[in-house]
Each structure stands twice: as C-alpha cells, then as structure tokens.
PDB file of C-alpha atoms in Angstrom:
ATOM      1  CA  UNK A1058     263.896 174.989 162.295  1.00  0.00           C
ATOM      2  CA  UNK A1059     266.803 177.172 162.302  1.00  0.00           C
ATOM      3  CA  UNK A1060     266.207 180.717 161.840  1.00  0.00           C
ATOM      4  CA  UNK A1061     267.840 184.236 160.673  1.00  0.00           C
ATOM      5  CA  UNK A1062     264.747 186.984 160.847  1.00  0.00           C
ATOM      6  CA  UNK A1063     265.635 190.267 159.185  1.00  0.00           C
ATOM      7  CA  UNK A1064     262.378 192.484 160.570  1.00  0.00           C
ATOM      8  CA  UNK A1065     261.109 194.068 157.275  1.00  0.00           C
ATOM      9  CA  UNK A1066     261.250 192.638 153.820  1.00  0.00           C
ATOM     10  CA  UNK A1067     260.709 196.018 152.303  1.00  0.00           C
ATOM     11  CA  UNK A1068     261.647 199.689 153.490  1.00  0.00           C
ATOM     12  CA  UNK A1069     261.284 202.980 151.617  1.00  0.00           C
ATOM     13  CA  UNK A1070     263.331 205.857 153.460  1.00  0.00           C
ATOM     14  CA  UNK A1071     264.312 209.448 152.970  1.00  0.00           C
ATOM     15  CA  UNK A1072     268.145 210.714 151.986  1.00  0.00           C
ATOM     16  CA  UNK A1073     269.447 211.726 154.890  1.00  0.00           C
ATOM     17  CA  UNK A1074     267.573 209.729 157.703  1.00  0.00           C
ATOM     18  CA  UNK A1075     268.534 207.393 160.130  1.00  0.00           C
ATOM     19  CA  UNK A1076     268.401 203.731 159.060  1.00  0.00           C
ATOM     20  CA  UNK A1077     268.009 200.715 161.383  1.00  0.00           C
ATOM     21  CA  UNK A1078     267.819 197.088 159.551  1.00  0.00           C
ATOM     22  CA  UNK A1079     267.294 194.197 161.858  1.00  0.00           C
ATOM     23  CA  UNK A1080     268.433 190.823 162.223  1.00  0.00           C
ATOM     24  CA  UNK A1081     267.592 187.800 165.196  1.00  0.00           C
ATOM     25  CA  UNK A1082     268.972 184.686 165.085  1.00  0.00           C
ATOM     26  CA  UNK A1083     267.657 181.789 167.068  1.00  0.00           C
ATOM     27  CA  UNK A1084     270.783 179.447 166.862  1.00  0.00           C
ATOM     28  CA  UNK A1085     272.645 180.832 169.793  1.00  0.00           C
ATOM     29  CA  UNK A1086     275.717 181.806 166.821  1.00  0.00           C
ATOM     30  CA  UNK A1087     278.383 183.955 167.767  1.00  0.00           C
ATOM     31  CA  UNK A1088     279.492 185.006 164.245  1.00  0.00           C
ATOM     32  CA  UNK A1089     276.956 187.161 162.213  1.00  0.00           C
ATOM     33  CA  UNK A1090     277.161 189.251 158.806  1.00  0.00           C
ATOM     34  CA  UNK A1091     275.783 191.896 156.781  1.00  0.00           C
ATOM     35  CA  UNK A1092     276.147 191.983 153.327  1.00  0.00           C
ATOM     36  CA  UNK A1093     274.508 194.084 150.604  1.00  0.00           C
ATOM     37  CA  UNK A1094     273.776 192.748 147.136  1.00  0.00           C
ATOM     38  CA  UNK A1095     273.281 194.409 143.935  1.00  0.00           C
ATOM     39  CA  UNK A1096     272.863 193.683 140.402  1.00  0.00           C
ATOM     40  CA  UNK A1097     276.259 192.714 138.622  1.00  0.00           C
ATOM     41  CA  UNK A1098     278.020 193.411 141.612  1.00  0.00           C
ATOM     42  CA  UNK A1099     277.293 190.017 144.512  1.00  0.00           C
ATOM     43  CA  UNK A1100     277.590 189.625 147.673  1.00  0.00           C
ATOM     44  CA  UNK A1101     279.612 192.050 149.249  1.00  0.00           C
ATOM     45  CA  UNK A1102     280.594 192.424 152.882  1.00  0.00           C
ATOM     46  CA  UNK A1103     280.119 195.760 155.386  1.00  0.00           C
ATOM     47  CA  UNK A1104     280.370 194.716 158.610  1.00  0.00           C
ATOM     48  CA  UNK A1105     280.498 191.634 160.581  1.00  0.00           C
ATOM     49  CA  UNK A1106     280.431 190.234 164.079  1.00  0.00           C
ATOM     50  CA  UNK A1107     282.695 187.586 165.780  1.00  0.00           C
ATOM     51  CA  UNK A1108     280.561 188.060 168.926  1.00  0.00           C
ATOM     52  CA  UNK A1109     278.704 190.462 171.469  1.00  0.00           C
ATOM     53  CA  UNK A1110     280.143 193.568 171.057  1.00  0.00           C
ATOM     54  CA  UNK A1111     282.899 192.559 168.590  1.00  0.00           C
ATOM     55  CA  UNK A1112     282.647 194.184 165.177  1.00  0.00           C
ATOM     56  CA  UNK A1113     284.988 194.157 162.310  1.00  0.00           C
ATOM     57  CA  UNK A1114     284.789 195.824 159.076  1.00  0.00           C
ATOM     58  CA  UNK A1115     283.901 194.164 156.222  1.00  0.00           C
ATOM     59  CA  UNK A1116     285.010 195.428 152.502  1.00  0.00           C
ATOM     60  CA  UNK A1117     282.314 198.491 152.595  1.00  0.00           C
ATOM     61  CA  UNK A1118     281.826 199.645 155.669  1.00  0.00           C
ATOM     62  CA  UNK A1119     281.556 203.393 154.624  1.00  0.00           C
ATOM     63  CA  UNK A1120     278.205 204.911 155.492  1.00  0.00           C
ATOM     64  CA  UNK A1121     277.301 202.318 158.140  1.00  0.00           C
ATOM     65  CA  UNK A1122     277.715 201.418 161.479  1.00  0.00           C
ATOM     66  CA  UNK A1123     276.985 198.508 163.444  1.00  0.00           C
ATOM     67  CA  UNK A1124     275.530 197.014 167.071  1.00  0.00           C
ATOM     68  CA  UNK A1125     275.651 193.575 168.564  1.00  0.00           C
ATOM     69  CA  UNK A1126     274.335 194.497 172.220  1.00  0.00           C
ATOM     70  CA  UNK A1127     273.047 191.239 172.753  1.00  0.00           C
ATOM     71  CA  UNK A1128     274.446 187.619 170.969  1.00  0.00           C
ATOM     72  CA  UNK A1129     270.453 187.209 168.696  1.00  0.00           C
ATOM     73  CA  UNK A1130     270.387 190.346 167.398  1.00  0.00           C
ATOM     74  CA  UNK A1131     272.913 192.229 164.886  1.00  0.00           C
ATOM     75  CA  UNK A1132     271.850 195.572 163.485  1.00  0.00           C
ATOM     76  CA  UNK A1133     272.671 197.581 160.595  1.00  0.00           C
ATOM     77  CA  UNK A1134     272.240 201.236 160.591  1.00  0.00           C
ATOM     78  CA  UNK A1135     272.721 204.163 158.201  1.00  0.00           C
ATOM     79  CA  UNK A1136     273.659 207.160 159.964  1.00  0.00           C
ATOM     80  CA  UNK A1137     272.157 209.412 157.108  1.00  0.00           C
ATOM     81  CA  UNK A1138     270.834 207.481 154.315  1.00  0.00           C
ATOM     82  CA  UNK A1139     271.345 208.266 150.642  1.00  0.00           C
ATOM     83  CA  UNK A1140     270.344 207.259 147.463  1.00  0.00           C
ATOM     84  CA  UNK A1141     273.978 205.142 146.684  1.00  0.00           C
ATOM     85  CA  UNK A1142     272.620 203.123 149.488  1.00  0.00           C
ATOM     86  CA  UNK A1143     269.324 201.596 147.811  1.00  0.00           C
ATOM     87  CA  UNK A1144     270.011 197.990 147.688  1.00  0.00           C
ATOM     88  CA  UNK A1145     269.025 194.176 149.071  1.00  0.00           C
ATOM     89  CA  UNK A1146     270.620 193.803 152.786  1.00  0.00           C
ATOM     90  CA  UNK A1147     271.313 190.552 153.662  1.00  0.00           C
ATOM     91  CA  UNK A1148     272.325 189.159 156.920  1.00  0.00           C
ATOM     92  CA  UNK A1149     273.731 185.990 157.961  1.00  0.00           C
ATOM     93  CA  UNK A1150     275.164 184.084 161.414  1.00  0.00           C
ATOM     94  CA  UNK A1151     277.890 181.114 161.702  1.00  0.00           C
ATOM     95  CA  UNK A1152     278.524 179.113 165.084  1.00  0.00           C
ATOM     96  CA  UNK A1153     282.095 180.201 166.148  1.00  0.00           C
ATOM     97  CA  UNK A1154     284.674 178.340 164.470  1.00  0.00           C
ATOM     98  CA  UNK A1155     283.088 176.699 161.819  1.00  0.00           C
ATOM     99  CA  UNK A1156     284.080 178.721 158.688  1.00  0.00           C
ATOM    100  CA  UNK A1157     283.684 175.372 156.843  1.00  0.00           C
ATOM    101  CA  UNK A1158     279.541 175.129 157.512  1.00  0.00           C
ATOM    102  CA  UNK A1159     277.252 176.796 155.578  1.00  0.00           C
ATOM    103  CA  UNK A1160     275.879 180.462 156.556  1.00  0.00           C
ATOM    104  CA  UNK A1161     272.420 180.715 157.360  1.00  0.00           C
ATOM    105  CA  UNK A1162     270.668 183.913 155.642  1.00  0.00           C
ATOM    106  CA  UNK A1163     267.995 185.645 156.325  1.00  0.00           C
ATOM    107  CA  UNK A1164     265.145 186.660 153.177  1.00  0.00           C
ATOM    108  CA  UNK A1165     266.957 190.047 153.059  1.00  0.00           C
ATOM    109  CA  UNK A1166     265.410 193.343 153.364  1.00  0.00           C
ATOM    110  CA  UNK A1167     265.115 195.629 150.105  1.00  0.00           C
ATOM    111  CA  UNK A1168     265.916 199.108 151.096  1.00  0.00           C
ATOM    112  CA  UNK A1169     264.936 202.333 148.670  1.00  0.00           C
ATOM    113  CA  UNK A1170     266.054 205.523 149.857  1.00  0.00           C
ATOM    114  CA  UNK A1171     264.542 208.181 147.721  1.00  0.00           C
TER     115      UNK A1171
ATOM    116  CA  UNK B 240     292.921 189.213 151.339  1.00  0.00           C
ATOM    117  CA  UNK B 241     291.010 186.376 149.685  1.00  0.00           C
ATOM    118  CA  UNK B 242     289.095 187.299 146.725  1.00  0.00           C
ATOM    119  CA  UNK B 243     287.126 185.427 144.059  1.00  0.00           C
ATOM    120  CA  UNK B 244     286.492 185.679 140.143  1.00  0.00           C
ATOM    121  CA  UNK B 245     283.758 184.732 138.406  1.00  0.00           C
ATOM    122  CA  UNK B 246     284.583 185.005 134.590  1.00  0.00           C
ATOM    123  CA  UNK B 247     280.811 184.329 133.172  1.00  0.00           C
ATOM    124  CA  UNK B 248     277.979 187.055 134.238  1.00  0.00           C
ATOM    125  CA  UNK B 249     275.122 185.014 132.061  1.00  0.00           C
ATOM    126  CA  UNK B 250     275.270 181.743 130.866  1.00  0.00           C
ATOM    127  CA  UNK B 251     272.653 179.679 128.433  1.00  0.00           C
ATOM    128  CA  UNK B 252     272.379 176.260 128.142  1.00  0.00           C
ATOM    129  CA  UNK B 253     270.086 174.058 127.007  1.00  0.00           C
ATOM    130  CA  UNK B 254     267.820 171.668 129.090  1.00  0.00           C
ATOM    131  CA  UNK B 255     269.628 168.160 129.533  1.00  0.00           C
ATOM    132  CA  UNK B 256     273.125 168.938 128.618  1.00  0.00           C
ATOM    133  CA  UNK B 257     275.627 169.490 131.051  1.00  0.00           C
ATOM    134  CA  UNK B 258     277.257 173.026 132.555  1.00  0.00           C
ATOM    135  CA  UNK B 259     280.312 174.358 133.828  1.00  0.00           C
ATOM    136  CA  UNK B 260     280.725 177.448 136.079  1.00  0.00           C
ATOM    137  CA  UNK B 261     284.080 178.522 136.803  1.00  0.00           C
ATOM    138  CA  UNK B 262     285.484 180.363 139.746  1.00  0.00           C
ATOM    139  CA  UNK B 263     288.827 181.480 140.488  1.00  0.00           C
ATOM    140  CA  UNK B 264     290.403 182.326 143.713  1.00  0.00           C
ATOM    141  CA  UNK B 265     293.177 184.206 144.931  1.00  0.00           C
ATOM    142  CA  UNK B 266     294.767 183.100 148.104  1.00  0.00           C
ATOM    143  CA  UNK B 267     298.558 182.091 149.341  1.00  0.00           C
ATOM    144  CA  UNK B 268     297.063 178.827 150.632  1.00  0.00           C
ATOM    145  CA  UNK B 269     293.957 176.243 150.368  1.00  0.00           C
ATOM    146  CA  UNK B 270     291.000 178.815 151.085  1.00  0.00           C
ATOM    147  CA  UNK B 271     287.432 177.513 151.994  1.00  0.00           C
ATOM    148  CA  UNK B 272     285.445 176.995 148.981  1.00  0.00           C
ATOM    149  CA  UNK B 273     281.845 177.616 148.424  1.00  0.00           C
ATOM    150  CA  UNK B 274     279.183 177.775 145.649  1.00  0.00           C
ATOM    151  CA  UNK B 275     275.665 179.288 146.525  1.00  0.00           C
ATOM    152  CA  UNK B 276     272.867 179.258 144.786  1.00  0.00           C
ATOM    153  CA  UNK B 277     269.843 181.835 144.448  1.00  0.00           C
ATOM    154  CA  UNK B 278     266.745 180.994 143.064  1.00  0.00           C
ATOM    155  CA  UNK B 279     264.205 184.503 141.766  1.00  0.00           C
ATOM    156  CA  UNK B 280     262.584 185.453 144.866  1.00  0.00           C
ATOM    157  CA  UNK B 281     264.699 183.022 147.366  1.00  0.00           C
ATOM    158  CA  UNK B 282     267.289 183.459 149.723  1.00  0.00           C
ATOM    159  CA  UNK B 283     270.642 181.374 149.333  1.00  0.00           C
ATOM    160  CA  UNK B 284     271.240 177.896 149.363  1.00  0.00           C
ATOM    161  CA  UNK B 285     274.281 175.920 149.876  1.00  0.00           C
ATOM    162  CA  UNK B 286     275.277 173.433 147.235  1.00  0.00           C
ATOM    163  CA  UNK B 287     278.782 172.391 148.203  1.00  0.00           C
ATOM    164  CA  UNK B 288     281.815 173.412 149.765  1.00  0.00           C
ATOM    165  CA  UNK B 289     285.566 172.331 150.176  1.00  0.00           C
ATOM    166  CA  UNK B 290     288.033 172.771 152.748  1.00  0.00           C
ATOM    167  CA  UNK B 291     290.350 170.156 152.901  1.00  0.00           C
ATOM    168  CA  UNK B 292     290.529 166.349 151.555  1.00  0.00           C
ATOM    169  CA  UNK B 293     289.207 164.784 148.144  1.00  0.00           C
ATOM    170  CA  UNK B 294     289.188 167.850 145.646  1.00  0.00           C
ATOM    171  CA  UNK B 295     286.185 166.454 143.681  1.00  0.00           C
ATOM    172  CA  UNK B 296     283.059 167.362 145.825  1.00  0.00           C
ATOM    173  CA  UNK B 297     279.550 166.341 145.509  1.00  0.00           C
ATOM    174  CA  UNK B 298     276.737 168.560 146.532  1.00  0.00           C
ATOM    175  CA  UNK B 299     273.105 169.007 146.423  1.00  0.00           C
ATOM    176  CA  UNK B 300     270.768 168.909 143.614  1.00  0.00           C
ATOM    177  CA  UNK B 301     273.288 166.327 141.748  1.00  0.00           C
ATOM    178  CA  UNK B 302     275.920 169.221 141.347  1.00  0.00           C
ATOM    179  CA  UNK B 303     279.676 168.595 141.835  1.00  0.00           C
ATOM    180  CA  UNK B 304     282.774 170.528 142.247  1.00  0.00           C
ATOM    181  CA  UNK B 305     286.271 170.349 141.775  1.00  0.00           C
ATOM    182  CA  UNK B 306     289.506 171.849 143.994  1.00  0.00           C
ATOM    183  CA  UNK B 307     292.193 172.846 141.458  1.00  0.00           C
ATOM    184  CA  UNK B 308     294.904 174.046 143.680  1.00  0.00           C
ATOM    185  CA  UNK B 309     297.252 174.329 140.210  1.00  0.00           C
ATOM    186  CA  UNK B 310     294.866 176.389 138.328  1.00  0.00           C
ATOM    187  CA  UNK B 311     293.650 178.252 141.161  1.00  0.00           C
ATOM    188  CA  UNK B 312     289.896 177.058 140.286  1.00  0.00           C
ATOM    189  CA  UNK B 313     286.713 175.550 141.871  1.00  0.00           C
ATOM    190  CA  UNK B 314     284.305 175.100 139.076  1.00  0.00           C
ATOM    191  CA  UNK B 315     281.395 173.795 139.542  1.00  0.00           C
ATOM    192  CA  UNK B 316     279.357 171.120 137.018  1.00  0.00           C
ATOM    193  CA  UNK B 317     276.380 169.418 136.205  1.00  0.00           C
ATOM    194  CA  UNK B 318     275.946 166.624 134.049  1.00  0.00           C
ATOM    195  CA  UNK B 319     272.542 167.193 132.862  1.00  0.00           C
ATOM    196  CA  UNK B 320     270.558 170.757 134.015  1.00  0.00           C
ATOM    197  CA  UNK B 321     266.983 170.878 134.631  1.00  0.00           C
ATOM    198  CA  UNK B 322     264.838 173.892 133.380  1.00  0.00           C
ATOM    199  CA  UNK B 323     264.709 174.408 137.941  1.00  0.00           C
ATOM    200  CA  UNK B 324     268.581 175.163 137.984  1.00  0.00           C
ATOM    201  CA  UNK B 325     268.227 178.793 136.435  1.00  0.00           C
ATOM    202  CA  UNK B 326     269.377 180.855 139.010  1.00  0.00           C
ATOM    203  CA  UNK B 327     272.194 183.557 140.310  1.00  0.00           C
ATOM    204  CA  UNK B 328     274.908 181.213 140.852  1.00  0.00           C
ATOM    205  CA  UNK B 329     277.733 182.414 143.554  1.00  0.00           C
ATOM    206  CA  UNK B 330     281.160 181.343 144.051  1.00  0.00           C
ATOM    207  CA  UNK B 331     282.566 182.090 147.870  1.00  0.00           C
ATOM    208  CA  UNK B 332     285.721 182.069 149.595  1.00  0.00           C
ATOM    209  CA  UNK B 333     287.102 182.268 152.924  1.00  0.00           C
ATOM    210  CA  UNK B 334     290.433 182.526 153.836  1.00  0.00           C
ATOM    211  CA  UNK B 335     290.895 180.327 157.922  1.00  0.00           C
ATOM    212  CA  UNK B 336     288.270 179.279 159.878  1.00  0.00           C
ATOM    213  CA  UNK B 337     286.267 182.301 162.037  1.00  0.00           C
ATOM    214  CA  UNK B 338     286.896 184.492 158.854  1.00  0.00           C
ATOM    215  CA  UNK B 339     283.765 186.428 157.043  1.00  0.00           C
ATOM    216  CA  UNK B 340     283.477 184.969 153.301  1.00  0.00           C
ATOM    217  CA  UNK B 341     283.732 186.915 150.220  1.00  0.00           C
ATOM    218  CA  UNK B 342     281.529 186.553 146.697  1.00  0.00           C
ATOM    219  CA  UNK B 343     281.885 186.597 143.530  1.00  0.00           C
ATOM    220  CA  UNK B 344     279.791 188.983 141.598  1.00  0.00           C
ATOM    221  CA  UNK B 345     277.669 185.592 140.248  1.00  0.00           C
ATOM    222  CA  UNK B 346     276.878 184.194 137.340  1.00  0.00           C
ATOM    223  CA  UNK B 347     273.361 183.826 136.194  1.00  0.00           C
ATOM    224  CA  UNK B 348     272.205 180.895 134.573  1.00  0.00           C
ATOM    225  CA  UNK B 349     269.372 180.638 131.747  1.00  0.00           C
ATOM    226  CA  UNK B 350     267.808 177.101 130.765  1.00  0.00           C
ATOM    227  CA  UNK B 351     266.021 177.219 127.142  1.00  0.00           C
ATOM    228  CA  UNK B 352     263.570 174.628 126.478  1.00  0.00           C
TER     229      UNK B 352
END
C-alpha cells in the first residue's frame, strides 16, 4: 500500500531550537507538500516541492525552511522554533503532473513548542 | 492566485436528512476542484474532485458535487447523512496541473441523533 511516513506523531520542543519534521514517501512522487493546520484556520500551505532540490514557497513560508536532497524524503525545519509555531504538520506527495489525483497525506505530526 | 471560501464553520443536521456544503472559488478560469474529508483522529480522505467534463460529480461514501462555473461554486451534497459523516469537511482548489492546492478553512459537520 501506498505510503507518506511523517517520523513522529508527537513532538514537544523548546522556543528557539532547531526543528526537523520528517516525511518519506514510497511512491517514487516528484511533487511533495507541507502544510500546517490549525483550528478555524485549514489547510494552509508553507512550502512545497516540484522535485529534488526544487522548492517553492507556499502561502507561509516565514519561519521555515525546506530540503528535498533525495526524491522520498521532504523535510521541514524551524530554524528557531517559537510558540506561534505549535500546530499539526501535515505533509503530502503527488506524481508529477497529475494535479487532478488525489494527494496522499501522511498522519501528521503535532508539534508544541513551549 | 486561487483561493477558496467556505461560508459555514459548523453545521448540524439531523441523521437521515440531506446536507449541503458550499464552497466558493476564486479563479479567472475552471480551477481543479476538491472536497476532503477528516474524520477525529484520521488523516484526509478524498471524496471527489472535478477538473473538466460533467459538472455534477459523484464521489465516495454516496456524496456528490456540483461545478457551478456561473456562481463560482462547488458544493457538495448528500441525500441522506449517517451519524459516520461528522467530520472537518474541506473544500480545495488548484489552479493548472503541477500546482500546490489551497484549503478552505473547513466546515465541521455535527449529526444529532
């Protein structure tokens, strides 16, 4: 079965550290996504990946940066973490060209930075 | 850019009778259409999308949208909701294929007995 793995389900961090959230995909897809979600406020985008090494900014990329060193793995990380940035991180991968499939999420990881 | 509007945070309805969501986009021309759905606890589900062809889709879990390009809208319906159907409910769009898609905020639905 298909497969989007986001390494930890639940983190509890520090303001001001270094944040890494992870995300494999098994599916060999070129396109993948991170989105955060909070209450009242959906889905919204922060960064996203056409392909290896190809990053675009979503619509809040502020506070985070982004790595696709190899085409499985996409990761999230916040440079110095702060309390604005507690929320559920999803990520997400596409096969190239086919905006009109579904996205295939991972469980999400729920970050608390205290 | 492409953006989407989901008018209703909460809806109640009761068990057997039927539902509307609405969602409104704005785009120049015919966006990719999605609706999501997110059980408590779950990760999201598709339940339909549109892109082209017949504007009355038909999705999973007997729920069905339709594509009106004149009013801007994709709601989404059911003609009889099961007490399993409450859920965060999420309207997407994207504007060409390759591009990322953007939410709604949701709407979350409540089914009373």
């Amino acid at each position: 079965d298909v497969k989007v793995t986001q390494s930890s389900r639940y983190l509890v961090k520090r303001t001001r550290e270094k944040v890494f959230l992870e995300c494999v995909q098994d599916m060999d897809h070129e396109n993948m996504f991170w989105y955060r979600q909070d209450p009242g406020l959906g889905l919204r985008l922060i960064y996203f990946s056409y392909d290896v090494k190809m990053k675009e900014k979503g619509d809040i990329p502020e506070g985070y940066s982004v790595s696709r060193e190899k085409k499985e793995r996409f990761s999230l990380i916040l440079e110095s973490a702060s309390t604005n940035q507690t929320s559920m991180y999803l990520c997400a991968s596409r096969r190239q060209g086919t905006t009109n499939e579904k996205l295939f999420f991972g469980s999400g990881t729920q970050l608390s930075v205290l | 850019a492409q953006s989407v509007t989901q008018p209703d945070i909460h809806i109640t309805v009761s068990e057997g009778a039927s539902l509307e969501l609405r969602c409104n986009y704005s785009y120049g021309a015919t966006p990719y259409l999605f609706w999501y759905v997110q059980s408590p606890g779950q990760g999201l589900q598709l339940l339909l999308k549109y892109f082209s062809g017949d504007t009355l889709v038909q999705g999973i879990k007997g729920f069905e949208a339709e594509f009106k390009r004149s009013q801007s809208s994709f709601n989404l319906r059911k003609p009889s909701v099961h007490w399993s159907d409450a859920a965060e409910y999420f309207c997407a769009v994207a504007a060409n294929s390759g591009y990322a898609l953007n939410f709604g905020k949701g709407t979350s639905l409540l089914v009373t007995p």
